[in-house]
Amino acid sequence: MQGKKAAIMIASLIVVCFLLYLFLPDFNQTKLEREKTVSSIIKGSKIENHLGDNVVEEEEQLVEENHHDKPITEQIKDKVREVVEGAINLVKKDQKIVAIGDSLTQGIGDETENGGYVGILNHTFEDHNLKLTVENFGKRGNRTDQLLKRLDQEEIVSSIKEADIILITIGANDIMKVVQNHFTNLTIEPFQEEKVGYIERLTGIFNKMNQLNPDTQIFLIGFYNPFERYFSEIEQLEMIVDDWNDAAKSVTEEFSNVYYIPTKDLFINSDLELLADDHFHPNTSGYKLVATRVLEYLIMFSEETEIAKENIEL
């Protein structure tokens, strides 16, 4: 019975997020108006008890706090600057990066409309005259099965063949498909069953990319939990995200040129608002953290490669 209640809770939560996405697309709407709408939607759902009537009050307080969040924003900028300075010393030749996947690659939620973490990387490279170019093949709603088919498209095939680095975000919509297919009877089991297919398709994606370009380096960007801020006490949500992250990481470990980049920790216990108005995708600040994490891993890989080359030469 508890498992069934938890499943209904998960379903209700995801429905609320979809409602937020449908009814809050207007970035010109004031913050307070948006939060009142959020509150009214939540009060009409089955998860009212988890948020209560204090949503608007807490969010108004957050809005007030965010007027004074410059030190936090500056910390992000400092971190980006530190990472970029490290990258400058490591990039010694022209390199091409291909970013591909779902809405997180496309940059949905970035209020500046500059392309999310991919756009931030691109602008950062340009501003510092780094010899890196980034092509973005992000497509909203993409699942692993759809990405596999896209890897046969001529434009994508051509880009991957020339890529030194491939960045991927994929899998969140595979999870959402489980919700859509089992909404009337949602339990943990369908997520576990679908994970098996996800692993197979993710393996197929990496195999296909390696067939096209065995010399490329592939980085899979992990999931974060968009519900952590208000629903951290619902363990089933955490279990699903962790379970699928672990599965994704295990797949990357089967390939010598595929690496896993975690992002879940970036969105936990942050004093800064990191999600967009749909309360699902990252906002610009969230994408900045993701971009910084990606840069850190690219630098770490470059350092390891340089050390390996030196050892070979010795």
Short mmCIF file of C-alpha atoms in Angstrom, two decimals:
data_model
loop_
_atom_site.label_atom_id
_atom_site.label_comp_id
_atom_site.label_asym_id
_atom_site.label_seq_id
_atom_site.Cartn_x
_atom_site.Cartn_y
_atom_site.Cartn_z
CA MET A 1 0.00 0.00 0.00
CA GLN A 2 2.84 2.39 0.86
CA GLY A 3 4.50 1.64 -2.47
CA LYS A 4 1.28 2.43 -4.32
CA LYS A 5 0.86 5.72 -2.43
CA ALA A 6 4.47 6.63 -3.22
CA ALA A 7 3.89 5.86 -6.89
CA ILE A 8 0.79 8.06 -6.95
CA MET A 9 2.82 10.78 -5.26
CA ILE A 10 5.51 10.55 -7.93
CA ALA A 11 2.91 10.71 -10.69
CA SER A 12 1.20 13.71 -9.11
CA LEU A 13 4.52 15.49 -8.73
CA ILE A 14 5.46 15.00 -12.35
CA VAL A 15 1.99 16.16 -13.46
CA VAL A 16 2.49 19.35 -11.47
CA CYS A 17 5.80 19.93 -13.24
CA PHE A 18 4.13 19.47 -16.62
CA LEU A 19 1.41 21.92 -15.58
CA LEU A 20 4.08 24.40 -14.56
CA TYR A 21 5.73 23.98 -17.90
CA LEU A 22 2.45 24.48 -19.81
CA PHE A 23 1.11 27.41 -17.82
CA LEU A 24 4.30 29.32 -17.02
CA PRO A 25 6.03 29.91 -20.37
CA ASP A 26 5.90 33.69 -20.19
CA PHE A 27 9.20 35.02 -18.87
CA ASN A 28 7.71 38.53 -18.81
CA GLN A 29 5.27 37.51 -16.06
CA THR A 30 6.36 38.83 -12.68
CA LYS A 31 7.98 36.46 -10.24
CA LEU A 32 5.24 36.96 -7.65
CA GLU A 33 2.51 36.24 -10.22
CA ARG A 34 4.28 33.07 -11.26
CA GLU A 35 4.61 31.86 -7.68
CA LYS A 36 0.92 32.50 -6.98
CA THR A 37 0.09 30.40 -10.03
CA VAL A 38 2.45 27.67 -8.85
CA SER A 39 0.78 27.70 -5.46
CA SER A 40 -2.72 27.43 -6.92
CA ILE A 41 -1.70 24.49 -9.13
CA ILE A 42 -0.05 22.68 -6.24
CA LYS A 43 -3.03 23.19 -3.94
CA GLY A 44 -5.20 21.41 -6.48
CA SER A 45 -2.89 18.40 -6.67
CA LYS A 46 -2.44 15.33 -4.49
CA ILE A 47 0.87 16.59 -3.12
CA GLU A 48 -0.46 19.63 -1.29
CA ASN A 49 0.59 18.20 2.07
CA HIS A 50 4.24 18.15 1.00
CA LEU A 51 4.31 21.86 0.19
CA GLY A 52 1.48 23.25 2.29
CA ASP A 53 0.24 26.82 2.16
CA ASN A 54 3.67 28.32 2.73
CA VAL A 55 4.87 27.99 -0.89
CA VAL A 56 4.22 31.60 -1.86
CA GLU A 57 5.60 32.90 1.43
CA GLU A 58 8.80 30.85 1.08
CA GLU A 59 9.22 31.78 -2.57
CA GLU A 60 8.69 35.49 -1.84
CA GLN A 61 11.41 35.18 0.76
CA LEU A 62 13.65 33.49 -1.83
CA VAL A 63 12.97 36.32 -4.29
CA GLU A 64 13.98 38.81 -1.61
CA GLU A 65 17.14 36.83 -0.86
CA ASN A 66 18.05 36.62 -4.53
CA HIS A 67 18.31 40.39 -4.69
CA HIS A 68 21.38 39.98 -2.52
CA ASP A 69 22.91 36.91 -4.21
CA LYS A 70 25.74 38.75 -5.95
CA PRO A 71 28.43 37.06 -3.83
CA ILE A 72 27.12 33.63 -4.91
CA THR A 73 27.00 34.72 -8.55
CA GLU A 74 30.53 36.06 -8.23
CA GLN A 75 31.62 32.71 -6.81
CA ILE A 76 30.31 31.02 -9.94
CA LYS A 77 32.13 33.54 -12.12
CA ASP A 78 35.35 33.02 -10.16
CA LYS A 79 35.04 29.27 -10.56
CA VAL A 80 34.45 29.60 -14.30
CA ARG A 81 37.43 31.95 -14.58
CA GLU A 82 39.64 29.51 -12.68
CA VAL A 83 38.62 26.60 -14.88
CA VAL A 84 39.02 28.59 -18.09
CA GLU A 85 42.53 29.64 -17.10
CA GLY A 86 43.36 25.97 -16.71
CA ALA A 87 41.86 25.20 -20.10
CA ILE A 88 43.91 27.89 -21.81
CA ASN A 89 47.11 26.09 -20.86
CA LEU A 90 45.87 22.74 -22.10
CA VAL A 91 44.31 23.51 -25.48
CA LYS A 92 47.25 23.46 -27.87
CA LYS A 93 45.53 22.68 -31.14
CA ASP A 94 42.24 23.22 -32.94
CA GLN A 95 39.57 20.93 -31.53
CA LYS A 96 35.95 20.30 -32.40
CA ILE A 97 33.27 19.55 -29.83
CA VAL A 98 29.90 18.06 -30.77
CA ALA A 99 27.10 18.41 -28.22
CA ILE A 100 24.08 16.19 -28.81
CA GLY A 101 21.04 15.00 -26.91
CA ASP A 102 17.85 16.40 -25.41
CA SER A 103 16.55 19.76 -24.16
CA LEU A 104 19.47 20.16 -21.74
CA THR A 105 21.81 20.25 -24.72
CA GLN A 106 19.45 22.53 -26.61
CA GLY A 107 19.50 24.92 -23.65
CA ILE A 108 15.81 25.01 -22.72
CA GLY A 109 15.30 27.13 -19.60
CA ASP A 110 18.20 29.49 -20.23
CA GLU A 111 16.50 32.87 -19.84
CA THR A 112 19.26 34.60 -21.80
CA GLU A 113 18.45 32.32 -24.78
CA ASN A 114 22.16 31.77 -25.36
CA GLY A 115 22.01 27.99 -25.61
CA GLY A 116 22.39 26.77 -22.04
CA TYR A 117 25.61 25.08 -20.97
CA VAL A 118 26.68 24.54 -24.60
CA GLY A 119 26.27 28.22 -25.39
CA ILE A 120 28.17 29.16 -22.24
CA LEU A 121 31.04 26.89 -23.27
CA ASN A 122 31.05 28.33 -26.78
CA HIS A 123 31.08 31.95 -25.60
CA THR A 124 33.74 31.16 -23.03
CA PHE A 125 36.02 29.63 -25.66
CA GLU A 126 35.45 32.60 -27.99
CA ASP A 127 36.07 35.19 -25.26
CA HIS A 128 39.39 33.58 -24.38
CA ASN A 129 40.43 32.89 -27.98
CA LEU A 130 40.61 29.14 -27.37
CA LYS A 131 40.90 26.97 -30.45
CA LEU A 132 37.67 25.10 -29.78
CA THR A 133 34.47 25.06 -31.81
CA VAL A 134 31.17 23.63 -30.58
CA GLU A 135 28.31 22.28 -32.69
CA ASN A 136 24.97 21.84 -30.95
CA PHE A 137 22.58 19.05 -31.97
CA GLY A 138 20.34 19.24 -28.92
CA LYS A 139 16.69 18.43 -29.59
CA ARG A 140 13.93 18.87 -27.08
CA GLY A 141 12.18 15.66 -26.08
CA ASN A 142 14.85 13.31 -27.40
CA ARG A 143 14.97 9.83 -25.90
CA THR A 144 17.73 7.25 -26.34
CA ASP A 145 15.82 5.44 -29.10
CA GLN A 146 15.36 8.70 -31.01
CA LEU A 147 18.99 9.72 -30.57
CA LEU A 148 20.07 6.35 -31.95
CA LYS A 149 18.08 7.05 -35.13
CA ARG A 150 19.47 10.58 -35.38
CA LEU A 151 22.98 9.14 -35.48
CA ASP A 152 22.19 8.03 -39.04
CA GLN A 153 21.51 11.59 -40.21
CA GLU A 154 24.12 12.82 -42.67
CA GLU A 155 24.86 16.10 -40.91
CA ILE A 156 25.32 14.44 -37.52
CA VAL A 157 27.39 11.60 -38.97
CA SER A 158 29.70 14.11 -40.63
CA SER A 159 30.15 16.13 -37.43
CA ILE A 160 30.83 13.10 -35.25
CA LYS A 161 33.46 11.83 -37.68
CA GLU A 162 35.34 15.12 -37.19
CA ALA A 163 34.75 15.48 -33.45
CA ASP A 164 37.55 15.41 -30.92
CA ILE A 165 35.02 15.50 -28.07
CA ILE A 166 31.32 14.56 -27.86
CA LEU A 167 29.09 15.80 -25.03
CA ILE A 168 25.77 14.02 -24.43
CA THR A 169 22.67 14.62 -22.31
CA ILE A 170 20.11 11.84 -22.75
CA GLY A 171 17.74 9.68 -20.70
CA ALA A 172 15.46 12.10 -18.84
CA ASN A 173 12.77 11.66 -21.48
CA ASP A 174 13.11 7.88 -21.22
CA ILE A 175 12.05 8.29 -17.60
CA MET A 176 9.16 10.56 -18.59
CA LYS A 177 7.98 7.97 -21.09
CA VAL A 178 7.54 5.50 -18.23
CA VAL A 179 5.34 8.04 -16.47
CA GLN A 180 3.20 8.56 -19.56
CA ASN A 181 2.79 4.84 -20.26
CA HIS A 182 1.98 3.81 -16.69
CA PHE A 183 0.35 6.91 -15.29
CA THR A 184 -2.79 5.15 -14.05
CA ASN A 185 -0.76 2.52 -12.19
CA LEU A 186 2.66 3.97 -11.56
CA THR A 187 5.04 1.90 -9.44
CA ILE A 188 8.81 1.55 -9.16
CA GLU A 189 8.89 -1.63 -11.26
CA PRO A 190 8.31 -0.01 -14.71
CA PHE A 191 11.26 2.33 -14.09
CA GLN A 192 13.48 -0.64 -13.31
CA GLU A 193 12.25 -2.52 -16.37
CA GLU A 194 12.74 0.48 -18.66
CA LYS A 195 16.24 0.96 -17.26
CA VAL A 196 17.24 -2.33 -18.93
CA GLY A 197 16.25 -0.94 -22.34
CA TYR A 198 17.92 2.37 -21.51
CA ILE A 199 21.20 0.60 -20.82
CA GLU A 200 20.97 -1.31 -24.10
CA ARG A 201 20.21 1.81 -26.14
CA LEU A 202 22.87 3.88 -24.39
CA THR A 203 25.39 1.15 -25.16
CA GLY A 204 24.21 1.24 -28.77
CA ILE A 205 24.73 5.01 -28.89
CA PHE A 206 28.32 4.72 -27.71
CA ASN A 207 29.01 1.82 -30.09
CA LYS A 208 27.61 3.80 -33.02
CA MET A 209 29.68 6.86 -32.17
CA ASN A 210 32.82 4.75 -31.86
CA GLN A 211 32.11 3.16 -35.23
CA LEU A 212 31.90 6.62 -36.77
CA ASN A 213 34.94 7.94 -34.93
CA PRO A 214 37.03 5.58 -32.77
CA ASP A 215 39.40 8.41 -31.85
CA THR A 216 36.81 10.69 -30.26
CA GLN A 217 36.33 11.16 -26.52
CA ILE A 218 32.73 10.90 -25.29
CA PHE A 219 31.36 12.51 -22.12
CA LEU A 220 27.92 11.58 -20.80
CA ILE A 221 26.40 14.23 -18.52
CA GLY A 222 24.41 12.66 -15.68
CA PHE A 223 20.95 13.44 -14.30
CA TYR A 224 20.12 15.93 -11.58
CA ASN A 225 16.94 15.76 -9.47
CA PRO A 226 14.73 18.77 -10.32
CA PHE A 227 12.39 17.86 -7.44
CA GLU A 228 15.08 17.89 -4.73
CA ARG A 229 14.34 21.37 -3.43
CA TYR A 230 10.77 20.77 -2.28
CA PHE A 231 10.46 17.00 -2.31
CA SER A 232 13.75 15.71 -0.92
CA GLU A 233 11.80 13.66 1.63
CA ILE A 234 10.22 11.50 -1.12
CA GLU A 235 12.83 8.75 -1.26
CA GLN A 236 11.40 7.07 -4.35
CA LEU A 237 12.26 10.09 -6.50
CA GLU A 238 15.82 10.02 -5.22
CA MET A 239 16.03 6.28 -5.80
CA ILE A 240 14.97 6.56 -9.45
CA VAL A 241 17.47 9.34 -10.22
CA ASP A 242 20.30 7.56 -8.39
CA ASP A 243 19.45 4.20 -9.97
CA TRP A 244 19.50 5.58 -13.51
CA ASN A 245 22.65 7.62 -12.84
CA ASP A 246 24.40 4.50 -11.57
CA ALA A 247 23.26 2.59 -14.66
CA ALA A 248 24.53 5.32 -16.98
CA LYS A 249 27.88 5.47 -15.19
CA SER A 250 28.26 1.68 -15.38
CA VAL A 251 27.75 1.80 -19.16
CA THR A 252 30.43 4.47 -19.61
CA GLU A 253 32.88 2.32 -17.66
CA GLU A 254 32.62 -0.39 -20.32
CA PHE A 255 34.32 1.91 -22.85
CA SER A 256 37.88 3.19 -22.66
CA ASN A 257 36.98 6.50 -24.31
CA VAL A 258 33.66 7.25 -22.60
CA TYR A 259 33.43 9.23 -19.36
CA TYR A 260 30.64 10.09 -16.95
CA ILE A 261 30.12 13.64 -15.64
CA PRO A 262 27.93 13.87 -12.51
CA THR A 263 25.69 16.91 -12.04
CA LYS A 264 23.25 15.90 -9.32
CA ASP A 265 25.38 17.40 -6.53
CA LEU A 266 25.36 20.80 -8.24
CA PHE A 267 21.65 21.24 -7.61
CA ILE A 268 21.56 20.10 -3.98
CA ASN A 269 21.23 22.56 -1.08
CA SER A 270 21.99 25.61 -3.21
CA ASP A 271 21.18 29.11 -1.91
CA LEU A 272 20.86 30.25 -5.50
CA GLU A 273 17.81 29.55 -7.67
CA LEU A 274 19.15 27.14 -10.30
CA LEU A 275 15.96 26.07 -12.09
CA ALA A 276 14.00 27.89 -14.78
CA ASP A 277 10.42 29.05 -14.46
CA ASP A 278 9.20 25.59 -15.48
CA HIS A 279 10.85 24.28 -12.28
CA PHE A 280 12.38 21.49 -14.34
CA HIS A 281 15.15 22.73 -16.62
CA PRO A 282 18.18 24.67 -15.36
CA ASN A 283 18.18 28.46 -15.63
CA THR A 284 21.27 30.40 -16.71
CA SER A 285 22.88 30.03 -13.26
CA GLY A 286 22.22 26.29 -13.32
CA TYR A 287 23.68 25.95 -16.79
CA LYS A 288 26.77 27.91 -15.67
CA LEU A 289 27.41 25.32 -12.99
CA VAL A 290 26.96 22.50 -15.51
CA ALA A 291 29.29 24.23 -17.98
CA THR A 292 31.92 24.67 -15.26
CA ARG A 293 31.66 21.00 -14.28
CA VAL A 294 32.03 19.95 -17.92
CA LEU A 295 35.13 22.14 -18.29
CA GLU A 296 36.62 20.62 -15.15
CA TYR A 297 36.24 17.13 -16.58
CA LEU A 298 37.61 18.15 -19.98
CA ILE A 299 40.67 19.60 -18.25
CA MET A 300 41.08 16.53 -16.06
CA PHE A 301 40.95 14.31 -19.14
CA SER A 302 43.45 16.55 -20.97
CA GLU A 303 45.85 16.38 -18.04
CA GLU A 304 45.62 12.58 -17.92
CA THR A 305 46.22 12.41 -21.67
CA GLU A 306 49.27 14.66 -21.41
CA ILE A 307 50.72 12.52 -18.59
CA ALA A 308 50.10 9.34 -20.59
CA LYS A 309 51.84 10.83 -23.65
CA GLU A 310 54.84 11.86 -21.53
CA ASN A 311 55.10 8.35 -20.10
CA ILE A 312 54.99 6.85 -23.60
CA GLU A 313 57.74 9.23 -24.76
CA LEU A 314 59.89 8.32 -21.77
#
